[in-house]
Coordinates of N, CA and C in Angstrom, one line a residue:
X195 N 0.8 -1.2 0.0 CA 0.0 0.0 0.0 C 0.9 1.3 0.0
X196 N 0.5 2.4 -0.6 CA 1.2 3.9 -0.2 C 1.2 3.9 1.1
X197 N 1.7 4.4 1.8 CA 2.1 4.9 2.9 C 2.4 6.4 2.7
X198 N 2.8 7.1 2.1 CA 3.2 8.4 2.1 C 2.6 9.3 1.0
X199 N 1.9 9.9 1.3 CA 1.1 11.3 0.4 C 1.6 12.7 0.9
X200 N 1.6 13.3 -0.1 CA 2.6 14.6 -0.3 C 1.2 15.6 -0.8
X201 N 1.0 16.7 -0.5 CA 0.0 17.7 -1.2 C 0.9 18.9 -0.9
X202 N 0.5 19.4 -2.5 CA 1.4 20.5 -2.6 C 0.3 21.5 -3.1
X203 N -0.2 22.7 -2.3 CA -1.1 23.2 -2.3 C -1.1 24.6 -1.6
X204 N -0.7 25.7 -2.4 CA -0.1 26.9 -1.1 C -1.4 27.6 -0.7
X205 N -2.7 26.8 -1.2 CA -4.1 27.5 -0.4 C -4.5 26.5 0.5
X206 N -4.0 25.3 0.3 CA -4.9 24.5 1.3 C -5.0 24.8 2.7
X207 N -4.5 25.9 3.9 CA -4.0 25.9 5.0 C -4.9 27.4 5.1
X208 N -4.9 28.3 4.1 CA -6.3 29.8 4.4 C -6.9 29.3 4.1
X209 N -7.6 28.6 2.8 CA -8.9 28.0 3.0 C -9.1 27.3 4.2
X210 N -8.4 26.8 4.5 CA -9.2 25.5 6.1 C -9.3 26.8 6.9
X211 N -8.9 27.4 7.5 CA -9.0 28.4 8.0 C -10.3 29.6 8.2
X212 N -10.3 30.2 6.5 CA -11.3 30.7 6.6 C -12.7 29.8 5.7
X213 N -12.3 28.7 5.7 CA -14.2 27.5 5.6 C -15.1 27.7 6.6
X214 N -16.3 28.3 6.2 CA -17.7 28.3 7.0 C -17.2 27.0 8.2
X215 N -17.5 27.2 9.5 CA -17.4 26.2 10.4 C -18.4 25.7 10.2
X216 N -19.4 25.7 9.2 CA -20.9 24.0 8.8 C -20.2 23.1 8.0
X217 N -19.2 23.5 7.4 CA -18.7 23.1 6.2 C -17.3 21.9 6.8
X218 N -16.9 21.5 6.2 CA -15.6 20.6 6.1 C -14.7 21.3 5.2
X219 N -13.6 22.1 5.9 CA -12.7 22.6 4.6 C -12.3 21.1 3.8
X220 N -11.9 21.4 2.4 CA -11.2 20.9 1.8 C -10.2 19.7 2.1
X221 N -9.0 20.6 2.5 CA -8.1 19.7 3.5 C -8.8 18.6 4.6
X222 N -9.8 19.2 5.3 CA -10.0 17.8 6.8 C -11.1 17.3 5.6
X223 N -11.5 17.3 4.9 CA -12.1 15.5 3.8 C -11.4 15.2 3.1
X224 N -10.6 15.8 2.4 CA -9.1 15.5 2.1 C -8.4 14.2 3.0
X225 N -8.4 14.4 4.2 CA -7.5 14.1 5.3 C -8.5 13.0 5.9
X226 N -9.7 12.6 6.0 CA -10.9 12.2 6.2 C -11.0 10.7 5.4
X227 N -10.8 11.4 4.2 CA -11.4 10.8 3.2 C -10.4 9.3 3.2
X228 N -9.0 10.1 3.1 CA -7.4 9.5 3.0 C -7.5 8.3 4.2
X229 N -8.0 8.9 5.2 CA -8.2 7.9 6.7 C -8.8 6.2 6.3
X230 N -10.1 6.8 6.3 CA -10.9 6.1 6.0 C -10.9 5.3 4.9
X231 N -10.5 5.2 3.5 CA -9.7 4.2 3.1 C -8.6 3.8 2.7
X232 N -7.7 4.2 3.9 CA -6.3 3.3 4.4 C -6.2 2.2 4.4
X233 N -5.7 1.5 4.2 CA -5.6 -0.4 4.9 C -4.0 -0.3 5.7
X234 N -3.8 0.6 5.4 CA -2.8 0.7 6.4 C -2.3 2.2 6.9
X235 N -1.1 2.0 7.7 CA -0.7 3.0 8.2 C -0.1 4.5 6.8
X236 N -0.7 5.7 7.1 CA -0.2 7.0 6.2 C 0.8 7.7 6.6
X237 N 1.1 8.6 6.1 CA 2.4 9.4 6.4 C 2.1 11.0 5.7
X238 N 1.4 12.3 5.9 CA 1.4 12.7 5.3 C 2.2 14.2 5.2
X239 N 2.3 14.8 3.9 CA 3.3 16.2 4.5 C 2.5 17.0 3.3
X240 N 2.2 18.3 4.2 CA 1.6 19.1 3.8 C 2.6 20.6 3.3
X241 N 2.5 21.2 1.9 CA 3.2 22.2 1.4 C 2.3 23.2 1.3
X242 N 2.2 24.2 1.9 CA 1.1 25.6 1.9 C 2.0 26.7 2.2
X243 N 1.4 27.8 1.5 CA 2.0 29.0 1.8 C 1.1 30.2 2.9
X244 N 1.9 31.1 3.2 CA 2.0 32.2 4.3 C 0.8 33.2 3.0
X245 N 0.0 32.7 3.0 CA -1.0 33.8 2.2 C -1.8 34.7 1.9
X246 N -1.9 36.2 1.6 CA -2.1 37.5 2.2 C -3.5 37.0 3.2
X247 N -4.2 36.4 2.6 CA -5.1 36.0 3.3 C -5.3 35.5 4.8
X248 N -4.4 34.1 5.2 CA -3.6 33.6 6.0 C -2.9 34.5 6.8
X249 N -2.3 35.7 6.4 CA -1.5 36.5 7.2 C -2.3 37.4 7.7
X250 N -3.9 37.7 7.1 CA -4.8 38.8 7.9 C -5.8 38.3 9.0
X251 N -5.7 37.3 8.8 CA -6.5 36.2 9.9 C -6.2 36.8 11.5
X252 N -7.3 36.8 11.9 CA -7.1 37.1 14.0 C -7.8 36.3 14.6
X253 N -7.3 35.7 15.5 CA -6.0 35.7 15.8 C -4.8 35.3 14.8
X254 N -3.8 35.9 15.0 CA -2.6 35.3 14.1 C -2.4 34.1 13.7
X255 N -2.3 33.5 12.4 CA -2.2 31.9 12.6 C -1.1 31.8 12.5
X256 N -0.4 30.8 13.4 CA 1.6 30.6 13.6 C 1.5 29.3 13.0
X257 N 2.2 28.5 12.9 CA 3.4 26.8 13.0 C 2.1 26.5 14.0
X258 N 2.4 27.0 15.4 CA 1.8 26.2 16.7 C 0.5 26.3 16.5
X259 N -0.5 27.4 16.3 CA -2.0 27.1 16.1 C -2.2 26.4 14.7
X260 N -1.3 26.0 13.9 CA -1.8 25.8 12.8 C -1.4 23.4 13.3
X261 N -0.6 23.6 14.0 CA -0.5 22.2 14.5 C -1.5 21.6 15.5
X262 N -2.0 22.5 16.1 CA -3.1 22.7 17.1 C -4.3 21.7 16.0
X263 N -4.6 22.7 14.9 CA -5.4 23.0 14.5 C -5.5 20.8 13.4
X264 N -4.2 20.3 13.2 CA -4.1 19.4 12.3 C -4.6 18.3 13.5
X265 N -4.2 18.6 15.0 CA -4.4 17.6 16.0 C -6.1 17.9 16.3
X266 N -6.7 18.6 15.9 CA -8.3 18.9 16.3 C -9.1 18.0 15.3
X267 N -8.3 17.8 13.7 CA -8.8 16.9 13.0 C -8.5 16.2 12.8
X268 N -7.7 15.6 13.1 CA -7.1 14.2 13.7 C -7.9 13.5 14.6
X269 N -8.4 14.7 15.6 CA -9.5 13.9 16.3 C -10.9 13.1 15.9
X270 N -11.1 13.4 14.6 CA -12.3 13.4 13.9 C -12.0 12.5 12.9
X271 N -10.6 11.5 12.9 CA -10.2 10.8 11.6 C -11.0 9.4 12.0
X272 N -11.7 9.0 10.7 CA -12.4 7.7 11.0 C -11.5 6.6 11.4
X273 N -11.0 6.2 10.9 CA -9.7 4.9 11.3 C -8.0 4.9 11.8
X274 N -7.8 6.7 12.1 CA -6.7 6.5 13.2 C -5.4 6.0 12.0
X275 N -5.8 5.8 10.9 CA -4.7 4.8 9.9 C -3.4 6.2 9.6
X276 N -4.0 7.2 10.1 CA -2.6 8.7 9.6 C -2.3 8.9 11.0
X277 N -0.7 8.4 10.6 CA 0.2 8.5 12.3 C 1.3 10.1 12.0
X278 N 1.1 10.2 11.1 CA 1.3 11.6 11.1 C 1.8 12.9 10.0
X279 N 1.4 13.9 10.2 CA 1.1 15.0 9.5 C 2.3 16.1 9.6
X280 N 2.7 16.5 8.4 CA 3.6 17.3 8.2 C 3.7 18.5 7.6
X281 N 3.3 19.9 8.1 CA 3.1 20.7 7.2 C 4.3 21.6 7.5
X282 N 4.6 22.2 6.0 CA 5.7 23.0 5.8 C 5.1 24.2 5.2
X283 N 5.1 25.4 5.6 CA 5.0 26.5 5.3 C 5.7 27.5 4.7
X284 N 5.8 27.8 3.9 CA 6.7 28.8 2.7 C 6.0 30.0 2.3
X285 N 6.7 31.3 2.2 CA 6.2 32.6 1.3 C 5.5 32.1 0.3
X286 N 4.5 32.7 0.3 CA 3.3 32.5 -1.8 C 4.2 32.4 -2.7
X287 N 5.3 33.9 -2.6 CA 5.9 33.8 -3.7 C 6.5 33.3 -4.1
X288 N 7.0 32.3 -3.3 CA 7.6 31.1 -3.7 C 7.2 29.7 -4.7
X289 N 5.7 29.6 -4.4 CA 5.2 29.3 -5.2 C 5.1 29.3 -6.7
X290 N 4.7 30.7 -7.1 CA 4.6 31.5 -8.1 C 5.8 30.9 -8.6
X291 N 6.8 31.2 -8.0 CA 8.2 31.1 -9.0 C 8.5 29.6 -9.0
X292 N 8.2 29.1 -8.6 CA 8.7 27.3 -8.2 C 7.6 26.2 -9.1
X293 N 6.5 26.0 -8.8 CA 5.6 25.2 -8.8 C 4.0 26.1 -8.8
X294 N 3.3 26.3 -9.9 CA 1.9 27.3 -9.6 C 1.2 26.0 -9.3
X295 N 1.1 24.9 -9.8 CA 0.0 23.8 -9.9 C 0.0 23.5 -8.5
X296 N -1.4 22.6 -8.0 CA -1.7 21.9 -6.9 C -1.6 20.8 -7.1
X297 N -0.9 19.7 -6.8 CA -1.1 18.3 -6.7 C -0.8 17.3 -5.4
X298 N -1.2 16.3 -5.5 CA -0.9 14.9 -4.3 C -0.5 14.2 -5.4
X299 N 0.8 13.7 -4.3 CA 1.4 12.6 -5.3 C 1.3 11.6 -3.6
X300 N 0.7 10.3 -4.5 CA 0.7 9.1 -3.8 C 2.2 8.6 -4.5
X301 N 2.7 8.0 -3.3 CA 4.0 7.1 -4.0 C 4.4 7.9 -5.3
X302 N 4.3 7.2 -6.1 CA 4.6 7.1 -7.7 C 3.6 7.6 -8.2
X303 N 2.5 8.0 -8.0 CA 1.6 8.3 -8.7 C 1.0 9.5 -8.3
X304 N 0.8 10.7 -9.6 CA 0.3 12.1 -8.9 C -0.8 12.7 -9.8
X305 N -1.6 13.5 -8.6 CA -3.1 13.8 -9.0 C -3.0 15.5 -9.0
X306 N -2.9 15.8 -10.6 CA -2.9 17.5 -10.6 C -4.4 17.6 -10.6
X307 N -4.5 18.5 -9.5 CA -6.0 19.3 -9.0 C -5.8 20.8 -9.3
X308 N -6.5 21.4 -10.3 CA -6.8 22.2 -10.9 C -6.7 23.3 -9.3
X309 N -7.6 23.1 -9.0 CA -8.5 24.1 -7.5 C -7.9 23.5 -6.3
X310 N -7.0 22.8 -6.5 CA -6.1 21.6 -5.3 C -7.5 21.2 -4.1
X311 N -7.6 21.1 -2.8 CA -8.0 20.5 -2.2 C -9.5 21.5 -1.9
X312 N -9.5 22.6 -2.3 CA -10.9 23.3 -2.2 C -11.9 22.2 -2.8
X313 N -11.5 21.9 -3.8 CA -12.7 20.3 -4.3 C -13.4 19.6 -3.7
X314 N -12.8 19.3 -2.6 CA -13.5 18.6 -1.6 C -14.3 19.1 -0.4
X315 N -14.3 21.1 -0.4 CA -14.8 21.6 0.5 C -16.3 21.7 0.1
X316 N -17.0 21.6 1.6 CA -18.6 21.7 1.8 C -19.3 20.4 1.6
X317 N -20.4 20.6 1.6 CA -20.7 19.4 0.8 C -21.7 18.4 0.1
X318 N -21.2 19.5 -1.4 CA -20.9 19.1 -2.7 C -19.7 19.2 -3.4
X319 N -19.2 19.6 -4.6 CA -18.5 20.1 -5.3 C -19.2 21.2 -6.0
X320 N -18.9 22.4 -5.6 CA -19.1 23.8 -5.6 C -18.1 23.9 -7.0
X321 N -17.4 24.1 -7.3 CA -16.4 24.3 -8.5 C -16.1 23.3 -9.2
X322 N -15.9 23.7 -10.5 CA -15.5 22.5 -11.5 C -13.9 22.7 -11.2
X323 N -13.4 21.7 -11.3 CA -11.7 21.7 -11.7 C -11.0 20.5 -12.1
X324 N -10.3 21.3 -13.4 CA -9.4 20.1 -13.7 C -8.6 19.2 -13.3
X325 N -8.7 17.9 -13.5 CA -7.5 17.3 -12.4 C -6.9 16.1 -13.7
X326 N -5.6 15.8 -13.1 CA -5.0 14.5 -14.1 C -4.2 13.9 -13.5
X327 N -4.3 12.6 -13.7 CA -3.4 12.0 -12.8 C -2.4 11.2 -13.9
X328 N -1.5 11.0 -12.9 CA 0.1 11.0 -13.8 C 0.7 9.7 -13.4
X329 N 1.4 9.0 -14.0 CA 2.1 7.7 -13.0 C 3.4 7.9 -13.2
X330 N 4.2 6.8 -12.1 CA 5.5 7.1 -12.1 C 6.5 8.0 -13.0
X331 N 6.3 7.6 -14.2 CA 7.4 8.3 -15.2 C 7.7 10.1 -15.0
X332 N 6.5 10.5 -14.8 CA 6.3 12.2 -13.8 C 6.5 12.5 -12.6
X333 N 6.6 11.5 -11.8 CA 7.2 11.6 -10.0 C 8.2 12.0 -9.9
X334 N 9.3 11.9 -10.6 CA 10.9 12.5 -10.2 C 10.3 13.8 -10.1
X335 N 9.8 14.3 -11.4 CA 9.8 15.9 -11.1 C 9.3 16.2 -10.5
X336 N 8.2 15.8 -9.5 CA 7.4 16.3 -8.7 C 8.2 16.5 -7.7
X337 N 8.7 15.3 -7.3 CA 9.7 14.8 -6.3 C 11.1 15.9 -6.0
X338 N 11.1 16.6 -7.3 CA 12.0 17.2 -7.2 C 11.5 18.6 -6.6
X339 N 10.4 19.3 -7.1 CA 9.9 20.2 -6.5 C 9.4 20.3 -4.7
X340 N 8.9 19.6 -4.8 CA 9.1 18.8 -3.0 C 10.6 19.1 -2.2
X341 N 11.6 18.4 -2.7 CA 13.1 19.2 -2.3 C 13.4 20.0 -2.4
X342 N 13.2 20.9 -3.4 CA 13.6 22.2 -3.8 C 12.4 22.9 -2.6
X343 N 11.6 22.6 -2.3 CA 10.3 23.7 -1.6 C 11.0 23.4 0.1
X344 N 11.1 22.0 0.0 CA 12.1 21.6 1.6 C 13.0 22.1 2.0
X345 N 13.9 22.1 0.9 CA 15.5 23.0 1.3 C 15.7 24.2 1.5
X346 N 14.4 25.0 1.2 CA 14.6 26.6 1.0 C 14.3 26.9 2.4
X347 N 15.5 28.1 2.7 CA 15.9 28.7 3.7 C 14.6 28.8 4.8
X348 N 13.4 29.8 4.2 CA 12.3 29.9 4.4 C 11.4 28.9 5.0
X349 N 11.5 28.1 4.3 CA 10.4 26.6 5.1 C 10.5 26.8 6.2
X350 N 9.3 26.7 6.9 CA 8.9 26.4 8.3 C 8.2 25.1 8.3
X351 N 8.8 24.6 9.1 CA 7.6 23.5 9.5 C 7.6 23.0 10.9
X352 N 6.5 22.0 10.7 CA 6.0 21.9 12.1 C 5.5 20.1 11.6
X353 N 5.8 18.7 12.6 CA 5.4 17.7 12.3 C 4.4 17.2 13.6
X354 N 3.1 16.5 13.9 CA 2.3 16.4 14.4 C 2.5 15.0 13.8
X355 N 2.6 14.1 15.2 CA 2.8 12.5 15.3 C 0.9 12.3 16.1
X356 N 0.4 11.4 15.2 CA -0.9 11.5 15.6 C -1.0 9.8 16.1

């Protein structure tokens, strides 16, 4: 089985944020969904950026409320199968220059999401978005964006063992 999913998404972290509390952001059915059919243990690491949006938010959202915040839905994971969550935070503009697309790459295999994890907010599906999924032969690159987004000075992160 995969064990390890990667989403690279620099809105998934202000949207969960500012989602209607009736709603399910994106990310926790994202996260939900991923649980629930596991057969085994996950691993996951999350890439979002510091977003004007994100940065206007009050209270302030830091690293620490925002790990707060991954162990609150954690509480709510149907099968416990995700032992743990890794989000790395980076400038927007880093984005922009590096990687614009949203994707999850399971293992070897990766799912470009047009609208990245907003897809799965509310619930229905409120927006159309493109998505495509890719197999191994496209993973290096991805893979390589993932290090290049890890290594930069900038990255913050924060890992929550669930």
């Amino acid at each position: 089985p995969i064990k390890t999913i990667v989403l690279v998404d620099r809105y998934s972290i202000s949207q969960h944020h500012v989602c209607p509390q009736h709603y399910l952001s994106g990310l926790e059915r994202f996260l939900r969904l991923l649980d629930d059919e596991a057969s085994g243990n996950r691993y996951v690491t999350v890439f979002s950026a510091w977003t004007p949006e994100l940065n206007q938010l009050q209270p302030h959202v830091t690293l620490e409320t925002i790990g707060e915040e991954i162990r609150r839905i954690a509480g709510h994971l149907p099968r416990g199968h995700t032992k743990r969550v890794r989000v790395v935070m980076l400038p927007n503009a880093l984005f922009g220059d590096l990687h614009h697309d949203r994707f999850i790459r399971f293992g070897e295999y990766v799912w470009d999401l047009g609208i990245g994890v907003k897809v799965f907010e509310g619930p229905t599906v409120a927006e159309n978005s493109a998505a495509t999924f890719k197999t191994c032969l496209l993973a290096p690159t991805y893979q390589e964006v993932e290090v290049t987004m890890q290594q930069d000075a900038r990255a913050k992160s924060i890992e929550i063992n669930l």
